[in-house]
mmCIF file of C-alpha atoms in Angstrom:
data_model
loop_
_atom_site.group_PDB
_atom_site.id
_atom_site.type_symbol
_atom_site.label_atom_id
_atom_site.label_comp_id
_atom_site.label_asym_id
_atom_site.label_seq_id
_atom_site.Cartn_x
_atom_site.Cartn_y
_atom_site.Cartn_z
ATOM 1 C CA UNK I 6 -4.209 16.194 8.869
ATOM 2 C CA UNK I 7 -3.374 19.227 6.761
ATOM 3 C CA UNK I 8 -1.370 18.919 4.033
ATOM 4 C CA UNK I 9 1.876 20.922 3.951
ATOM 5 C CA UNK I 10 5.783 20.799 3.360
ATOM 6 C CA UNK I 11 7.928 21.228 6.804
ATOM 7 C CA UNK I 12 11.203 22.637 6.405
ATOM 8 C CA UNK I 13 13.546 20.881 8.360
ATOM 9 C CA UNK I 14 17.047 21.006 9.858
ATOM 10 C CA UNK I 15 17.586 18.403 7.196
ATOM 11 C CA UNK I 16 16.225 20.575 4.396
ATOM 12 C CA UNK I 17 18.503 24.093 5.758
ATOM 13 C CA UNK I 18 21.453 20.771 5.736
ATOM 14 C CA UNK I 19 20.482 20.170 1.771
ATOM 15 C CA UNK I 20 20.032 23.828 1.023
ATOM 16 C CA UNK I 21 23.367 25.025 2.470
ATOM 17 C CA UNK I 22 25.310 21.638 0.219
ATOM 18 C CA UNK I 23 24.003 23.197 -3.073
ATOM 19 C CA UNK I 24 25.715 26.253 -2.208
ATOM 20 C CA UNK I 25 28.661 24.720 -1.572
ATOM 21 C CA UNK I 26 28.452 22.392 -4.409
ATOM 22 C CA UNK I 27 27.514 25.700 -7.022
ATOM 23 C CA UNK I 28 30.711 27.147 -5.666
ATOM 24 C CA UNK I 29 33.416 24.428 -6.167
ATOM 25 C CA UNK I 30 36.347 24.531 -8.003
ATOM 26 C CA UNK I 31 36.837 20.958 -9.943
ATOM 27 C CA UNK I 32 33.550 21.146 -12.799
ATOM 28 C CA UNK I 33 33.460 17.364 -12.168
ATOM 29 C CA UNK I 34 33.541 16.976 -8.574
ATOM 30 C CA UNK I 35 29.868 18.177 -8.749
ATOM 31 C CA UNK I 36 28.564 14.430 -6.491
ATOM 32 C CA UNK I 37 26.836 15.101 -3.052
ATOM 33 C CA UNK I 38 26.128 12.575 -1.021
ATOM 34 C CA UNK I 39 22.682 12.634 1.533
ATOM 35 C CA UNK I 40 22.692 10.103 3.848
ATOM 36 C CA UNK I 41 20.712 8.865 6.898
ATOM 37 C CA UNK I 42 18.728 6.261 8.763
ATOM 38 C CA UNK I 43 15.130 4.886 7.226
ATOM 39 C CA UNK I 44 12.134 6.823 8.394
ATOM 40 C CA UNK I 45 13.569 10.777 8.300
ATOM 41 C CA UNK I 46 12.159 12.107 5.549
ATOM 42 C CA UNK I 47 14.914 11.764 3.041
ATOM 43 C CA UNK I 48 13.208 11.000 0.034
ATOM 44 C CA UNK I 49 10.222 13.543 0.813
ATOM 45 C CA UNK I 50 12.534 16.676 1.420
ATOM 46 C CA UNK I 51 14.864 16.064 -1.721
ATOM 47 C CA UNK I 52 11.933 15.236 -3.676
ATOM 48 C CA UNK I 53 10.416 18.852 -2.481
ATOM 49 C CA UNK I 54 13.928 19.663 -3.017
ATOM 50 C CA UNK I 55 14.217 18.874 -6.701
ATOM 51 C CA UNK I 56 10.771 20.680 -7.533
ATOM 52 C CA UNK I 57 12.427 23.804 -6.007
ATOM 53 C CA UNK I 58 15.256 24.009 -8.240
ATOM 54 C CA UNK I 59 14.300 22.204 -11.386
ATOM 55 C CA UNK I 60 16.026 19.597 -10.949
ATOM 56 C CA UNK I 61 15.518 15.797 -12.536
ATOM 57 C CA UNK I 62 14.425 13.505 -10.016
ATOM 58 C CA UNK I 63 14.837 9.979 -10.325
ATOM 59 C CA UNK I 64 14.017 7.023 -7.739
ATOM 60 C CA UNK I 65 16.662 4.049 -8.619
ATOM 61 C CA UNK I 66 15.583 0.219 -9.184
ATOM 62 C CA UNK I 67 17.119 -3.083 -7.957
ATOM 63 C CA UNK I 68 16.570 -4.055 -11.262
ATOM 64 C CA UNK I 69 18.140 -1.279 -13.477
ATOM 65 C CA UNK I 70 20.532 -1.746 -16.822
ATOM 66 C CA UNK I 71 22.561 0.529 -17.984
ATOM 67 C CA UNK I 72 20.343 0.864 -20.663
ATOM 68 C CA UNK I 73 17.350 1.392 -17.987
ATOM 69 C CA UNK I 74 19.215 4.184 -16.048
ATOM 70 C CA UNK I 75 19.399 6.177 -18.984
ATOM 71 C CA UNK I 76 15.989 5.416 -20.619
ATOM 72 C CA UNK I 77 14.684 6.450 -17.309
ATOM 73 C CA UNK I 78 16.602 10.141 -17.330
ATOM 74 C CA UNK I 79 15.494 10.380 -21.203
ATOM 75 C CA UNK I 80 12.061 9.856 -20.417
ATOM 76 C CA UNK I 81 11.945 12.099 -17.414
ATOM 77 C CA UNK I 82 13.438 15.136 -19.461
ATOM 78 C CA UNK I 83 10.819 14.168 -22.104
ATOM 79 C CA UNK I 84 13.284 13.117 -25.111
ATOM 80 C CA UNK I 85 13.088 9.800 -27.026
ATOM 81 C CA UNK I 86 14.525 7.055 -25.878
ATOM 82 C CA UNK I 87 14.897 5.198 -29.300
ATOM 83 C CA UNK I 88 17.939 3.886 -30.779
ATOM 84 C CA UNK I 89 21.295 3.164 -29.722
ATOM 85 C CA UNK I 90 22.135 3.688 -25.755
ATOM 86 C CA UNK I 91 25.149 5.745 -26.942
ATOM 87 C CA UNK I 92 22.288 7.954 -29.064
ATOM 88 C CA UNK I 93 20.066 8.154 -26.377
ATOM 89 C CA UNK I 94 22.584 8.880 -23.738
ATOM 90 C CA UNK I 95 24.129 11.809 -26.097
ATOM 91 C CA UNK I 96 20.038 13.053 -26.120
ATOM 92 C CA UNK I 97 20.356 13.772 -22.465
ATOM 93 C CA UNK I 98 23.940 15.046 -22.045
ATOM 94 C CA UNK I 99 22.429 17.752 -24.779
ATOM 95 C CA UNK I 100 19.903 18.619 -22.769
ATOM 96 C CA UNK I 101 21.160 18.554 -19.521
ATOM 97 C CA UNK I 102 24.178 21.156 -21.072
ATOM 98 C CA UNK I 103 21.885 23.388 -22.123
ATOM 99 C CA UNK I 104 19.171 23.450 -18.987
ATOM 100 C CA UNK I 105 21.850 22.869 -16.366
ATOM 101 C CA UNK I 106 19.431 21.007 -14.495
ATOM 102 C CA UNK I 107 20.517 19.347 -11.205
ATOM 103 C CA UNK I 108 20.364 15.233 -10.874
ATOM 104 C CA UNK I 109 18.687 13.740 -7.932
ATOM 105 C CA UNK I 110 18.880 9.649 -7.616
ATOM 106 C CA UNK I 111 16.881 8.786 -4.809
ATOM 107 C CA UNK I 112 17.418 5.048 -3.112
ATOM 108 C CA UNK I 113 21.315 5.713 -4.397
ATOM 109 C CA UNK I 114 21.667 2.190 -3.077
ATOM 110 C CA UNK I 115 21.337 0.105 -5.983
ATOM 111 C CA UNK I 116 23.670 2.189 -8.430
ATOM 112 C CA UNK I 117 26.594 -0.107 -6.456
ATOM 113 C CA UNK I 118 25.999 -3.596 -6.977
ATOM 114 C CA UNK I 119 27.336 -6.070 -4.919
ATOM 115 C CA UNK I 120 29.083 -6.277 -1.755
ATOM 116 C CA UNK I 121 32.658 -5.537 0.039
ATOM 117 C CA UNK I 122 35.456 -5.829 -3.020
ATOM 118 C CA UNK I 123 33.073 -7.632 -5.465
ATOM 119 C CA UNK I 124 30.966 -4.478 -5.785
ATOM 120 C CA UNK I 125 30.249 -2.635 -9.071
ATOM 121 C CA UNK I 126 29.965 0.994 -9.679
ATOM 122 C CA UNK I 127 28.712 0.445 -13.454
ATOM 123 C CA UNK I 128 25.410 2.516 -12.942
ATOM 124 C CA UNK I 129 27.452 5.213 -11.213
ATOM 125 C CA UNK I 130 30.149 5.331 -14.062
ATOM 126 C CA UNK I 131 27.122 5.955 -16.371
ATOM 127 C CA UNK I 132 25.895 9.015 -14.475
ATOM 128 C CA UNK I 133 29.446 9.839 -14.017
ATOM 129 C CA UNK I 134 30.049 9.854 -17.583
ATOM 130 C CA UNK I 135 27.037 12.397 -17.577
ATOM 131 C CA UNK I 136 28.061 14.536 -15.208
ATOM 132 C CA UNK I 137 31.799 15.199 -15.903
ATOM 133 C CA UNK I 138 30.469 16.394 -19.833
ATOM 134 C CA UNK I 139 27.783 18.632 -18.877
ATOM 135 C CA UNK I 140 28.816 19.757 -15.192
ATOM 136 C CA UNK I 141 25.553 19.841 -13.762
ATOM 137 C CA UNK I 142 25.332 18.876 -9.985
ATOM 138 C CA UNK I 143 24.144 15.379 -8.841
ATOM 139 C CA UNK I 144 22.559 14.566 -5.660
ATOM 140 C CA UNK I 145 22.645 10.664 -4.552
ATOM 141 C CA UNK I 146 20.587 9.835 -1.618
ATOM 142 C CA UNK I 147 20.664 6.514 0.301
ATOM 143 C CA UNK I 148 21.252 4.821 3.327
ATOM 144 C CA UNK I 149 23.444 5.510 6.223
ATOM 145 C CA UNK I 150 26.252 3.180 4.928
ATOM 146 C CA UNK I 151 26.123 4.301 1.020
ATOM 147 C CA UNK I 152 29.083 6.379 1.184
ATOM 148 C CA UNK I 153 30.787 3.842 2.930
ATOM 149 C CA UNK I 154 30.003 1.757 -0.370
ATOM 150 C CA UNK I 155 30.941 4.242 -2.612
ATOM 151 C CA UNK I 156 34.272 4.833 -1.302
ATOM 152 C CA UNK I 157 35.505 1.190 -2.392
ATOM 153 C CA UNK I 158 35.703 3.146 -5.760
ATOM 154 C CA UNK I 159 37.927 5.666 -5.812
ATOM 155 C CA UNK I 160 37.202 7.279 -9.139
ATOM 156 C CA UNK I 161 33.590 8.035 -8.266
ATOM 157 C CA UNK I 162 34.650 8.751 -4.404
ATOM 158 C CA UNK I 163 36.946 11.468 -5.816
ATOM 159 C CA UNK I 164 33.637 13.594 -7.116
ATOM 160 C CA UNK I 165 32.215 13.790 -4.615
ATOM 161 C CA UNK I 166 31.815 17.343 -3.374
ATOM 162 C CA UNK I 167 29.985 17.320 -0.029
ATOM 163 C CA UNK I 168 28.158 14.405 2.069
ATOM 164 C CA UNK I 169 25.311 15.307 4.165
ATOM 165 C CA UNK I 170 23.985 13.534 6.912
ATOM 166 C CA UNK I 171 20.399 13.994 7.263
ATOM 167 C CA UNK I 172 19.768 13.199 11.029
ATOM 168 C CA UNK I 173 16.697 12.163 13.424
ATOM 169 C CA UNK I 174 14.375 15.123 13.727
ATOM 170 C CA UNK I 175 15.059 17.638 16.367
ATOM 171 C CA UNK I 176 12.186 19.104 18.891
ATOM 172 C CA UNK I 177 11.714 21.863 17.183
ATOM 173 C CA UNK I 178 11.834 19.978 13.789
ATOM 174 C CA UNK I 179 8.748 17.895 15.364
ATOM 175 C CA UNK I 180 7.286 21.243 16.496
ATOM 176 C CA UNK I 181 7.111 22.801 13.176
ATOM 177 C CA UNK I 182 5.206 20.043 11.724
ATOM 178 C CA UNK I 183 2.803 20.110 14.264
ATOM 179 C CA UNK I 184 2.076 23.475 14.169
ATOM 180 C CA UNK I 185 1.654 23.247 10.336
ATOM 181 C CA UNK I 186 -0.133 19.863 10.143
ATOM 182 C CA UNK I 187 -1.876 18.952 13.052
ATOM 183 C CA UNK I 188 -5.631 19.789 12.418
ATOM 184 C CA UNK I 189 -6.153 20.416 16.504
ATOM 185 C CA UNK I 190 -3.646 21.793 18.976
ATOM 186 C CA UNK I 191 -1.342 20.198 20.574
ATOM 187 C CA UNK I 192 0.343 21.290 24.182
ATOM 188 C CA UNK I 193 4.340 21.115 24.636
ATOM 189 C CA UNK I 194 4.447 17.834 26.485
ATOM 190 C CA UNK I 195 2.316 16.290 23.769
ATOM 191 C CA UNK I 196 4.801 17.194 20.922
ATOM 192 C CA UNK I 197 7.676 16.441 23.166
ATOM 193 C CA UNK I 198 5.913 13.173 23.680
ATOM 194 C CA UNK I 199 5.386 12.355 20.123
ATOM 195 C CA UNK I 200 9.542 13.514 19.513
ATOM 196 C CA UNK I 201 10.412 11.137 22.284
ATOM 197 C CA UNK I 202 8.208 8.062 20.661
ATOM 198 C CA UNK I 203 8.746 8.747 17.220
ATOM 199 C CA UNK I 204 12.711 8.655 17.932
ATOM 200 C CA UNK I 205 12.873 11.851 15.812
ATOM 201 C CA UNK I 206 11.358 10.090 12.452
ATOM 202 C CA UNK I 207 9.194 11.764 10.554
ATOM 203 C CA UNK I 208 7.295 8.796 9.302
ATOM 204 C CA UNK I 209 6.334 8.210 12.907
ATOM 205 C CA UNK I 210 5.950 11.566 13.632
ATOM 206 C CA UNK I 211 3.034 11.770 10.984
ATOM 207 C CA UNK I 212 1.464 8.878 11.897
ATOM 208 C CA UNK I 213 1.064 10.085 15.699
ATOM 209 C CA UNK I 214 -0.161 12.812 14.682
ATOM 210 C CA UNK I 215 -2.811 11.303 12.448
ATOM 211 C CA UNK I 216 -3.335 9.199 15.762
ATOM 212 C CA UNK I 217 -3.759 12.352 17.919
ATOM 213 C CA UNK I 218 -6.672 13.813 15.494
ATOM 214 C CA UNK I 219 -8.659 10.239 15.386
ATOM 215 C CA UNK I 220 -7.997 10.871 19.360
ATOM 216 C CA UNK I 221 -9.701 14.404 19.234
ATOM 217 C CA UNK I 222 -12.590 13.719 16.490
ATOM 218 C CA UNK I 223 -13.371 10.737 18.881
ATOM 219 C CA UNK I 224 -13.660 12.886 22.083
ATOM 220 C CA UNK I 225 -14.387 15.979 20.403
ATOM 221 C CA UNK I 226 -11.130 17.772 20.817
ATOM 222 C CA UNK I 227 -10.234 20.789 20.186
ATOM 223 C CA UNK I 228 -6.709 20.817 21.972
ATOM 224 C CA UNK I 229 -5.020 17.650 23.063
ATOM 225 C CA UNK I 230 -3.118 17.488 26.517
ATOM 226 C CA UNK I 231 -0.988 15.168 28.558
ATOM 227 C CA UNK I 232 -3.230 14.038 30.172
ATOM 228 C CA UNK I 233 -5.618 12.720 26.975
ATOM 229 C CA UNK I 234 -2.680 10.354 25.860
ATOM 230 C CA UNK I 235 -1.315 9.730 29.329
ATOM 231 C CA UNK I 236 -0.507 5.651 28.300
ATOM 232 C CA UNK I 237 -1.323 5.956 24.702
ATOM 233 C CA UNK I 238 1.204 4.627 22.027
ATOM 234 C CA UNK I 239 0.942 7.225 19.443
ATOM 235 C CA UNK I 240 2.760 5.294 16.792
ATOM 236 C CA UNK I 241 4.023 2.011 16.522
ATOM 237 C CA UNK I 242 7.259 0.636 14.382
ATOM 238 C CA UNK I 243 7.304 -3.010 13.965
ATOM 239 C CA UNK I 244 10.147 -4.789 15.335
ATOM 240 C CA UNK I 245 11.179 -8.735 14.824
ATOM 241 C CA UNK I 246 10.439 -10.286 18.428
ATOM 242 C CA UNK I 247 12.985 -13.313 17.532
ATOM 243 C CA UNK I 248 15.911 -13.367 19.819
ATOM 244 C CA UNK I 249 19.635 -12.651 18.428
#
């Protein structure tokens, strides 16, 4: 498979939120939420995303402090993370003021802790801190019900400029990337056949394709047809088999 970036109806979705987001009027509503179900390229398009516009790119962990979060955004800007948190904190906030540099927090998840009423929002009111001082723009990607999560909190929920829901790949999303990546060619009822089985994930989509080529090499292939993968899974996503 060839290597390459696709840009997606999800990525045009991201793209047209920092526009909105550079434009607002509050300096510390400057939160955007990206949310959407597992498997459609979230983390790989705001990663892309965050090389594009300089931004600092973080992936959260179930097992962060306070004291982690920020070490973690020190060390990714390059500045020392010795001494007090309140020291090391102020390094970044210095930084960040000066560079204007975007945040991205990728598997937003675990910033809220906890479930339903009991739920914390300490990581968040760190970055929050952050983010009102220097104004920069932070992106928070996670899971379908995130926002849902966030909202409990009212003081965080109230910076939050724009929500974007990143949604199942379209045809011609699944087009595009095989056109780019696909190292033979495919016919229109193969890529409609691998949007159909994929469910419009990426992940999947990838992995058919990868499928497809092992498919071709095997036959010797130059162009794959219906009729070459009539009965074929092209990609499989496990599934428990126990009974609700």
């Amino acid at each position: 498979m060839k290597k390459g970036f696709v840009i997606t109806e999800n990525f045009k979705r991201l793209q047209e939120a920092q526009a909105a987001v550079d434009k607002r009027g509050a300096q510390e509503a400057g939160l955007v939420i990206i949310r959407g179900p597992y498997g459609v390229g979230k983390s790989e398009i705001v990663e892309r995303w965050a090389v594009d516009n300089r931004a600092v790119f973080v992936r959260c962990k179930e097992t962060w402090t306070k004291r982690a979060l920020v070490d973690e955004l020190a060390d990714r800007m390059g500045l020392d993370t010795r001494g007090r948190n309140s020291e090391v904190q102020a390094r970044v906030i210095g930084r960040l003021a000066a560079d204007m540099c975007p945040l991205v927090f990728d598997e937003a998840d675990f910033l809220v802790r906890g479930t339903g009423s009991k739920s914390s929002p300490a990581l968040l009111e760190v970055i929050r801190d952050i983010t009102d001082v220097t104004g920069v723009s932070c992106f928070l990607v996670g899971m379908e019900s995130f926002g849902d999560r966030l909202a409990r909190h009212g003081h965080i929920a109230s910076r939050v400029a724009r929500i974007v829901e990143f949604q199942p790949l379209s045809l011609a999303d699944i087009r595009a990337a095989c056109d780019k990546l696909s190292e033979v060619r495919l016919q229109p009822p193969v890529i409609e056949a691998i949007h159909q089985q994929s469910s419009g994930r990426m992940r999947l989509a990838l992995n058919a394709i990868a499928n497809i080529e092992q498919l071709a090499a095997a036959n010797g292939l130059r162009e794959v047809g219906p009729e070459h993968i009539k009965g074929r899974p092209l990609c499989v996503e496990f599934k428990s088999g126990r009974r609700a």
